[in-house]
Coordinates of C-alpha atoms in Angstrom, one line a residue:
X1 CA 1.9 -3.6 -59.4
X2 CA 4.9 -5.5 -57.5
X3 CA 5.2 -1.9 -55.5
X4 CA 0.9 -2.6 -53.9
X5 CA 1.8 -5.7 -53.2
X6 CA 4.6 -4.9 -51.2
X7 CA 3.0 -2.1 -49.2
X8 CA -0.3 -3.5 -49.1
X9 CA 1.0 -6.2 -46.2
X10 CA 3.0 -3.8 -44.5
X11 CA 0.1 -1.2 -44.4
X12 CA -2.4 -4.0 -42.9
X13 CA -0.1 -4.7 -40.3
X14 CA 0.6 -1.0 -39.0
X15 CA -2.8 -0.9 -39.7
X16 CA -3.7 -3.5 -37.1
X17 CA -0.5 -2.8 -34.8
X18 CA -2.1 1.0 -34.3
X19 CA -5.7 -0.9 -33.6
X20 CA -4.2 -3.7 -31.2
X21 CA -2.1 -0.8 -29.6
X22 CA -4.8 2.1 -29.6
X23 CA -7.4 0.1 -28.1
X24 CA -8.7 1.2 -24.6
X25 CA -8.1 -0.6 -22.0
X26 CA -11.6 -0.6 -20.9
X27 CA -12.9 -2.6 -24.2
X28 CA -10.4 -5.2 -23.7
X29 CA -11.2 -5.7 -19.8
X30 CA -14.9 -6.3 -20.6
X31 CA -13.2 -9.2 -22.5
X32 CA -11.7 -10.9 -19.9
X33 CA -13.8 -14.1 -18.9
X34 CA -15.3 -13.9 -15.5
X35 CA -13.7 -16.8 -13.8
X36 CA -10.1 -15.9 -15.2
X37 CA -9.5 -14.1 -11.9
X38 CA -10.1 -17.2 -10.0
X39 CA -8.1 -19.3 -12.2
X40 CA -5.1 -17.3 -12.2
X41 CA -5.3 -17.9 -8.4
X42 CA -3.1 -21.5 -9.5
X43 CA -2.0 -20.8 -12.6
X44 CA 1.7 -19.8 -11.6
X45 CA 1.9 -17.7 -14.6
X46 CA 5.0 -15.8 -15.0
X47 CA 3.1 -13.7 -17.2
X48 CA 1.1 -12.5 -14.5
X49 CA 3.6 -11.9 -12.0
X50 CA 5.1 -9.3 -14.5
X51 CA 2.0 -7.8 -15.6
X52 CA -0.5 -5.7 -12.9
X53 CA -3.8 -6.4 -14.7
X54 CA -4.6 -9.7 -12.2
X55 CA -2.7 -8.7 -9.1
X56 CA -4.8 -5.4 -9.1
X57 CA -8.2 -7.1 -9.4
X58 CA -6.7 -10.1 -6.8
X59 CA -6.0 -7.0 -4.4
X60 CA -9.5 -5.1 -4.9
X61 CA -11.4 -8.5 -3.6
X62 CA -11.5 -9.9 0.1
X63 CA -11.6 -13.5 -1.1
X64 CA -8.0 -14.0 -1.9
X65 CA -5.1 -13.9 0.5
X66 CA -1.8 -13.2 -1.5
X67 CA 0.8 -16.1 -0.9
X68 CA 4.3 -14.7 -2.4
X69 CA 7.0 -17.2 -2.2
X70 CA 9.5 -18.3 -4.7
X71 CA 9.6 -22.4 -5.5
X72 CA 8.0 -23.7 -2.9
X73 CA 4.6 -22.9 -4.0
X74 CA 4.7 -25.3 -6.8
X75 CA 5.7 -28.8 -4.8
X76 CA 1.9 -29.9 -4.6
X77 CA 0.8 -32.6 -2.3
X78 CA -2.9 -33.1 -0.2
X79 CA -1.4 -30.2 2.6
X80 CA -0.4 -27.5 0.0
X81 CA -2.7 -24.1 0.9
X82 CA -4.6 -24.1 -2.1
X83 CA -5.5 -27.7 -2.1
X84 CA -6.4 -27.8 1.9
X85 CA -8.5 -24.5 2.0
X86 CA -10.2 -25.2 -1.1
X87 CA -11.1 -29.1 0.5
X88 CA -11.9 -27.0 3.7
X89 CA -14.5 -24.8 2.3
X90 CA -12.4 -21.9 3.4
X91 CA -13.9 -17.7 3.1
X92 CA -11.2 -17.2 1.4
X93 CA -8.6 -18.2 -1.6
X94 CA -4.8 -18.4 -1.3
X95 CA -3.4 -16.2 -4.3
X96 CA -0.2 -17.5 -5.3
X97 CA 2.5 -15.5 -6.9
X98 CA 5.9 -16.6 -7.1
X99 CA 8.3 -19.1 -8.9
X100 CA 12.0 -20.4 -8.6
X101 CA 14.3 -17.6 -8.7
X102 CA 12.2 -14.7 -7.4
X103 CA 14.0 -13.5 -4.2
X104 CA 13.4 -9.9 -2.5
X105 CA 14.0 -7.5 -5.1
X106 CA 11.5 -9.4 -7.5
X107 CA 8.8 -9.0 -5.3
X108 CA 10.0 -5.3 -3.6
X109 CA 8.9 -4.2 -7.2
X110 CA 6.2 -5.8 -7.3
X111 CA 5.0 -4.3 -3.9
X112 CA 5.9 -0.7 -4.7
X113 CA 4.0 -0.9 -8.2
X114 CA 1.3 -2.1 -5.8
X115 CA 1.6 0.1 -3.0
X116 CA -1.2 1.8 -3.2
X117 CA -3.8 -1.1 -2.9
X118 CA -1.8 -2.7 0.3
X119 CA -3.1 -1.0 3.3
X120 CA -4.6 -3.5 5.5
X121 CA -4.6 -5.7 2.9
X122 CA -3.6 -9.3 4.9
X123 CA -1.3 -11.5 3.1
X124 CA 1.7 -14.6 3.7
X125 CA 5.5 -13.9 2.7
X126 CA 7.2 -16.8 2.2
X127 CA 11.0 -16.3 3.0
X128 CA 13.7 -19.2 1.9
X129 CA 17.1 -18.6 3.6
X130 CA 18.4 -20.0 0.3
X131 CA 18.0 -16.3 -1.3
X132 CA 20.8 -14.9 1.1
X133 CA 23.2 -15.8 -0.5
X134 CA 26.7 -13.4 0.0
X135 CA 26.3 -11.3 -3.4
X136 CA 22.5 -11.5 -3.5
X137 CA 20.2 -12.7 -6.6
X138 CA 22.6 -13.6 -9.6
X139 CA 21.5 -12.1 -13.0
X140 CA 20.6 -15.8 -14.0
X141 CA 17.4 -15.5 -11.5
X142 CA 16.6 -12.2 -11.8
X143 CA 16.2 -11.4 -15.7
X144 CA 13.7 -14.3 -16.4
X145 CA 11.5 -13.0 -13.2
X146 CA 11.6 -9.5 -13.0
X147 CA 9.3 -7.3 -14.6
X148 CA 10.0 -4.4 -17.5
X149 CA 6.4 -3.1 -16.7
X150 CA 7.0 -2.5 -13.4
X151 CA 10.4 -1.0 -13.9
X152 CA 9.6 1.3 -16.4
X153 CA 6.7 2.0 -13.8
X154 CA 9.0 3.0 -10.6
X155 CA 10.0 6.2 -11.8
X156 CA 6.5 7.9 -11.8
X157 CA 5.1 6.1 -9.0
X158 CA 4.3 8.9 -6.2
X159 CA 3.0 6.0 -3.5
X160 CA 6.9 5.0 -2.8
X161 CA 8.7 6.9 -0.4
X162 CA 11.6 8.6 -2.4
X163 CA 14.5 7.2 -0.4
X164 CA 13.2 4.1 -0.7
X165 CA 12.3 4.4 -4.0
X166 CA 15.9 5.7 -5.3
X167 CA 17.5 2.5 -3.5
X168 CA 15.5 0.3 -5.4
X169 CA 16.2 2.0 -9.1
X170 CA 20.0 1.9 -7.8
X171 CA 19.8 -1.7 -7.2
X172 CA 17.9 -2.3 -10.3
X173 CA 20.8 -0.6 -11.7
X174 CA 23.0 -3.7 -11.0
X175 CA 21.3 -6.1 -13.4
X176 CA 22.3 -6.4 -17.2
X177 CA 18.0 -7.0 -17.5
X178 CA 18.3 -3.1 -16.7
X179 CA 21.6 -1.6 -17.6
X180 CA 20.8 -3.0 -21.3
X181 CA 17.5 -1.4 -21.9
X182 CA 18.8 2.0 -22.9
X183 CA 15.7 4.1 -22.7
X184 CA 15.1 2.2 -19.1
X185 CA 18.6 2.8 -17.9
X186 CA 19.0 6.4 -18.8
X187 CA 15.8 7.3 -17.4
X188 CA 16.6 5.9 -14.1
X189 CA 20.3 7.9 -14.1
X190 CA 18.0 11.0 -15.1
X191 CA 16.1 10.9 -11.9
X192 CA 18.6 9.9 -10.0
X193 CA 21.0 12.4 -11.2
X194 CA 18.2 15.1 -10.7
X195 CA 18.4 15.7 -14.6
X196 CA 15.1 16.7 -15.2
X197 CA 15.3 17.7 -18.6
X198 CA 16.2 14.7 -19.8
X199 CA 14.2 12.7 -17.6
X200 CA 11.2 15.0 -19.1
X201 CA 12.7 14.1 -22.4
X202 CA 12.6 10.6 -21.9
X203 CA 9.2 9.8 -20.0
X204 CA 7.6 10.4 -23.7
X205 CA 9.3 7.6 -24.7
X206 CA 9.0 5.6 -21.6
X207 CA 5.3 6.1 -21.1
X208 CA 4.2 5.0 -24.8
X209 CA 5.9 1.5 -24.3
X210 CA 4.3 1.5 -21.0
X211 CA 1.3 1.6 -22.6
X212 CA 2.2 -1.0 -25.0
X213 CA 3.3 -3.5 -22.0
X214 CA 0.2 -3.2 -20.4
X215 CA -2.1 -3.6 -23.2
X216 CA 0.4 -7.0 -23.8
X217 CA -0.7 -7.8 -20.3
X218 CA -4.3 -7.1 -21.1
X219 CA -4.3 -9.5 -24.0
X220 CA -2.1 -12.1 -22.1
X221 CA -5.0 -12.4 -19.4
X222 CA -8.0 -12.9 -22.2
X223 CA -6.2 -15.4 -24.2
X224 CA -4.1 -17.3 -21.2
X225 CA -4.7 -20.8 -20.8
X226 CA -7.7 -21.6 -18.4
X227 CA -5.2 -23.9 -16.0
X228 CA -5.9 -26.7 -14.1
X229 CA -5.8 -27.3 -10.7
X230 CA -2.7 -28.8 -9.8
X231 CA -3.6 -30.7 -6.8
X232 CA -7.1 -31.9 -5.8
X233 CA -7.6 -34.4 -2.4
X234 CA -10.4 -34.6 -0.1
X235 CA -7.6 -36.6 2.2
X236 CA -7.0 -33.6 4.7
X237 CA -11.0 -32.5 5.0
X238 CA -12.5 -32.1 8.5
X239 CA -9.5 -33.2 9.8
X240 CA -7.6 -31.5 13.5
X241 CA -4.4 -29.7 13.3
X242 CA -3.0 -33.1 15.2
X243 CA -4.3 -35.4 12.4
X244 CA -3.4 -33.4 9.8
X245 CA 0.3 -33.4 11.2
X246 CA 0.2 -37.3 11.9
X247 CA -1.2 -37.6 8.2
X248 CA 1.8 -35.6 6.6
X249 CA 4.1 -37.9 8.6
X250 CA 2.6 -41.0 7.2
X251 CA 2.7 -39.2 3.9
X252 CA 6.2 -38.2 3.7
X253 CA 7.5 -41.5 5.2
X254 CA 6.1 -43.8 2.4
X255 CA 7.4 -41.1 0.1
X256 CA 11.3 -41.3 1.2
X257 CA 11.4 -45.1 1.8
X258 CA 14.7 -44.8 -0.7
X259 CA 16.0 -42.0 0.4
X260 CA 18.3 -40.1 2.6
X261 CA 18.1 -36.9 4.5
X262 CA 13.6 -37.4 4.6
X263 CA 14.0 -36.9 0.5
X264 CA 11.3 -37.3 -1.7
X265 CA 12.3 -40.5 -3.5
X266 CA 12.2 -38.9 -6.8
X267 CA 14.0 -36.0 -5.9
X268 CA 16.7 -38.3 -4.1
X269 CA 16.9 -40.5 -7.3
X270 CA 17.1 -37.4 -9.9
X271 CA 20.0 -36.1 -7.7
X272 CA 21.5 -38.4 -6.2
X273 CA 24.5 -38.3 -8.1
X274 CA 25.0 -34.1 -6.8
X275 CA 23.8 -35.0 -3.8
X276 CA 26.3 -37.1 -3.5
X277 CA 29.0 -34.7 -4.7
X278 CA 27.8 -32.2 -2.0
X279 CA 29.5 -34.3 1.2
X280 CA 31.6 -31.4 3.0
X281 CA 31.5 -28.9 0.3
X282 CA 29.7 -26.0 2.1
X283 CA 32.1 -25.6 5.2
X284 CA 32.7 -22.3 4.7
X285 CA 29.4 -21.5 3.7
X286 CA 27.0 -18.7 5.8
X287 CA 23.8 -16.9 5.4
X288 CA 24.9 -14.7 7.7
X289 CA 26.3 -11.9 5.6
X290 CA 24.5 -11.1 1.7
X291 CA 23.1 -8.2 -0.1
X292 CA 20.1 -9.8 0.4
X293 CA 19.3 -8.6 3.6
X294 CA 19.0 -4.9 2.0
X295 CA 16.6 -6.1 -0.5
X296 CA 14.9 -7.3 2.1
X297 CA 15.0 -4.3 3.8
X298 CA 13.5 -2.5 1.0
X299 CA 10.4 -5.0 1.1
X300 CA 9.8 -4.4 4.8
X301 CA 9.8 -0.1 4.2
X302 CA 7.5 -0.8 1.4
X303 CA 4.7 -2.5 3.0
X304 CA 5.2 -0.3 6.4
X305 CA 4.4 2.5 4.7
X306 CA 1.9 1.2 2.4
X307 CA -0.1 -0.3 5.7
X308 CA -0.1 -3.7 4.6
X309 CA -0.6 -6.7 6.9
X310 CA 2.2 -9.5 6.0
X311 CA 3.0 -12.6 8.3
X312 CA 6.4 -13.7 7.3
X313 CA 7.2 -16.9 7.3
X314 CA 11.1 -18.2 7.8
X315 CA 11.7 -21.1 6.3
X316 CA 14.4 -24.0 7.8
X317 CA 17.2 -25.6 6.5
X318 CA 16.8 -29.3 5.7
X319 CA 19.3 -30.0 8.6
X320 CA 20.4 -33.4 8.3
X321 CA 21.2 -32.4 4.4
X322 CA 22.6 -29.2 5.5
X323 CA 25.5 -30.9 7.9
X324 CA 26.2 -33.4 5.6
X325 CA 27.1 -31.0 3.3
X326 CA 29.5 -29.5 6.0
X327 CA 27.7 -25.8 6.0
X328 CA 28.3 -24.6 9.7
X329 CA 25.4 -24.3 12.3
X330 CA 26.2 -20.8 12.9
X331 CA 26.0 -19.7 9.5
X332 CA 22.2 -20.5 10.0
X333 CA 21.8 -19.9 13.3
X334 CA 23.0 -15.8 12.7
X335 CA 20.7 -15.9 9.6
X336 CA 17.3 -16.9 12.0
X337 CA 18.3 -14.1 14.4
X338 CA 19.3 -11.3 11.9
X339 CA 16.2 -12.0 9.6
X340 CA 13.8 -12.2 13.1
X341 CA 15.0 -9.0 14.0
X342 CA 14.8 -7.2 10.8
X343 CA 11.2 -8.5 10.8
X344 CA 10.3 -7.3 14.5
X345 CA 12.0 -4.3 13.9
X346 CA 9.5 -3.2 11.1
X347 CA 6.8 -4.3 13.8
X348 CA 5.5 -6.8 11.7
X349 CA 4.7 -10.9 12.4
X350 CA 6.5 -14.0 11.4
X351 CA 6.0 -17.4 11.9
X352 CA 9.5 -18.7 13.2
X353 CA 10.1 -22.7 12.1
X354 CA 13.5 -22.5 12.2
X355 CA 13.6 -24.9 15.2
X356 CA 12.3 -27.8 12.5
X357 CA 15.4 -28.1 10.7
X358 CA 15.9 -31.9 12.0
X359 CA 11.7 -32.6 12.1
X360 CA 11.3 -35.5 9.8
X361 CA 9.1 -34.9 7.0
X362 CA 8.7 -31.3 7.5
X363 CA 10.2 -30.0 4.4
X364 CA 10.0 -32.5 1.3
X365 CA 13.6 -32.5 0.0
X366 CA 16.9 -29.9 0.5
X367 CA 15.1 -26.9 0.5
X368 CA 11.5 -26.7 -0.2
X369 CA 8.8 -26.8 3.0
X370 CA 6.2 -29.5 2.2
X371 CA 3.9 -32.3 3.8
X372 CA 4.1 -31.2 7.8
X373 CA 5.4 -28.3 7.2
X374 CA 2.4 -27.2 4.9
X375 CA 0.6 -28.2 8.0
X376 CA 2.2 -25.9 10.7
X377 CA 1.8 -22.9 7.5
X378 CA -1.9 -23.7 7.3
X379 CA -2.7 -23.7 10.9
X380 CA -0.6 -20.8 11.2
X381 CA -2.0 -18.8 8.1
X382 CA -5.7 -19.7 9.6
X383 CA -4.9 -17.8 13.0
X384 CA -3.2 -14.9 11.4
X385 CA -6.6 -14.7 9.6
X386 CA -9.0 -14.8 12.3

């Protein structure tokens, strides 16, 4: 008797791992509410970055404009995109996907898993010279954001160009997030090594827990949270581009009444203690040289061959922070130009603020753009648009 009731709870859950597993993926998208599309259009979910369930039905539709960024996109105010086109009655939704810590090789995946589904497809990248950094993206920000979906995806995608698509699996390569997932790992050195056996051997493998991640992002999107929006004003309706900017001023002043540098107060007063510690620190500091710049590189041959229709957008320095803390002119200075060119090289169009380092109240503390500088992005973003 002891033996049934040992096997008899292990049976019912292989029973209902097989169901969850075996399921098609067809049953459980008839599942998915109707608005969850539209709500994930907020939500900031790092679930949905590293799935392909939302981003895919997000691409198929007209109505949303695809915002990727890193932190940034969560410091709300009135002049954020999604709260001003919203209030604005916009034809279209800004899409956000990005959080703190996701730099170019986070989203170069994320492109070439959606390469296919990019041509012409319109869409703002939000670039933070904070990511170039000499060795690139530290292990600390890349293993929470990147996505073991879309890696174990690369290897069979055919939309990719090759040589791009072997520099990105080598640079994968470089993270402990990869090198630790031994099927993962040795499937990448099979194709890369041209060991196709093996590779063969291993896609079995590989493509069953492929199946299994995405069926995880399938259930993730019908049982996710239904979010709230995380910034509603009617402040900024109906109002001109030369308001709006007067109105962000006014904003961010009473904002930073206690602060140095144009600070949000409660940044200035949560920090102020490192900020403090920062005076002359980063003299020897550059953005001018980092791995970074090839990761970025591999973004830009991504979406030129996939057709897509980015405006980049290069982010200042808080420069009245950014001296204080010693870090040379010229360190940012060569990362504006090298950045610009890499950008018109690819033929592709940015929207340079990099002369606002010292305009009060355009970013909203150290390193995130906010208030006015929402206001240039909008107005910007709208005639990119039309």
């Amino acid at each position: 008797m002891k033996k049934k009731y040992l096997f008899g709870p292990i049976i019912l859950a292989l029973v209902l791992f097989t169901g969850v597993v075996f399921i098609p993926e067809s049953w459980l998208a008839k599942l998915i509410p109707a608005d969850r599309l539209e709500e994930s259009a907020i939500s900031m979910e790092p679930n949905m970055f590293q799935g392909t369930y939302l981003q895919s039905e997000m691409l198929k539709s007209s109505t949303y404009v695809p915002i990727y960024g890193s932190s940034e996109l969560s410091r709300w105010d009135p002049f954020h995109p999604s709260n001003y086109f919203e209030t604005n009655d916009a034809a279209f939704t800004p899409y956000l996907i990005g959080k703190g810590g996701m730099t170019s090789i986070i989203h170069d995946l994320n492109f070439a898993t959606h390469a296919k589904q990019l041509k012409n497809k319109q869409m703002v990248i939000i670039v933070s010279p904070q990511w170039f950094v000499k060795n690139g993206t530290d292990e600390q920000h890349f293993s929470p954001n990147y996505s073991s979906l879309q890696a174990y995806q690369l290897p069979f995608n055919k939309e990719v160009d090759e040589q791009v698509k072997r520099k990105l699996m080598q640079r994968l390569q470089q993270y402990d997030a990869v090198k630790n997932d031994t099927i993962l790992s040795q499937l990448y050195n099979a194709y890369l090594n041209d060991k196709k056996v093996m590779f063969h051997a291993l896609s079995v493998p590989a493509k069953a827990y492929i199946s299994i991640l995405k069926k995880k992002d399938m259930y993730f999107t019908i049982l996710m949270d239904k979010p709230t929006n995380r910034y509603q004003s009617d402040e900024v309706k109906d109002k001109t581009w030369e308001e709006l900017r007067a109105q962000a001023a006014t904003y961010g002043e009473e904002r930073t009444q206690h602060s140095r540098f144009y600070i949000d107060d409660r940044v200035y007063k949560h920090r102020n203690d490192y900020i403090k510690s920062m005076e002359g620190k980063n003299k020897r500091h550059s953005y001018a040289e980092s791995l970074e710049y090839d990761d970025f590189q591999l973004m830009l041959d991504i979406l030129k061959e996939s057709d897509a229709k980015p405006l980049f957008v290069i982010i200042p320095v808080n420069g009245a922070y950014y001296d204080y803390t010693g870090f040379p002119k010229k360190g940012r200075q060569d990362y504006y130009s090298r950045i610009k060119k890499q950008i018109s090289d690819s033929d592709f169009t940015y929207a340079d603020y990099s002369d606002h380092e010292y305009d009060p109240y355009f970013m909203r503390d150290t390193i995130h753009i906010g208030w006015k500088g929402w206001v240039y992005l909008n107005e910007d973003l709208q005639k990119f648009l039309e």
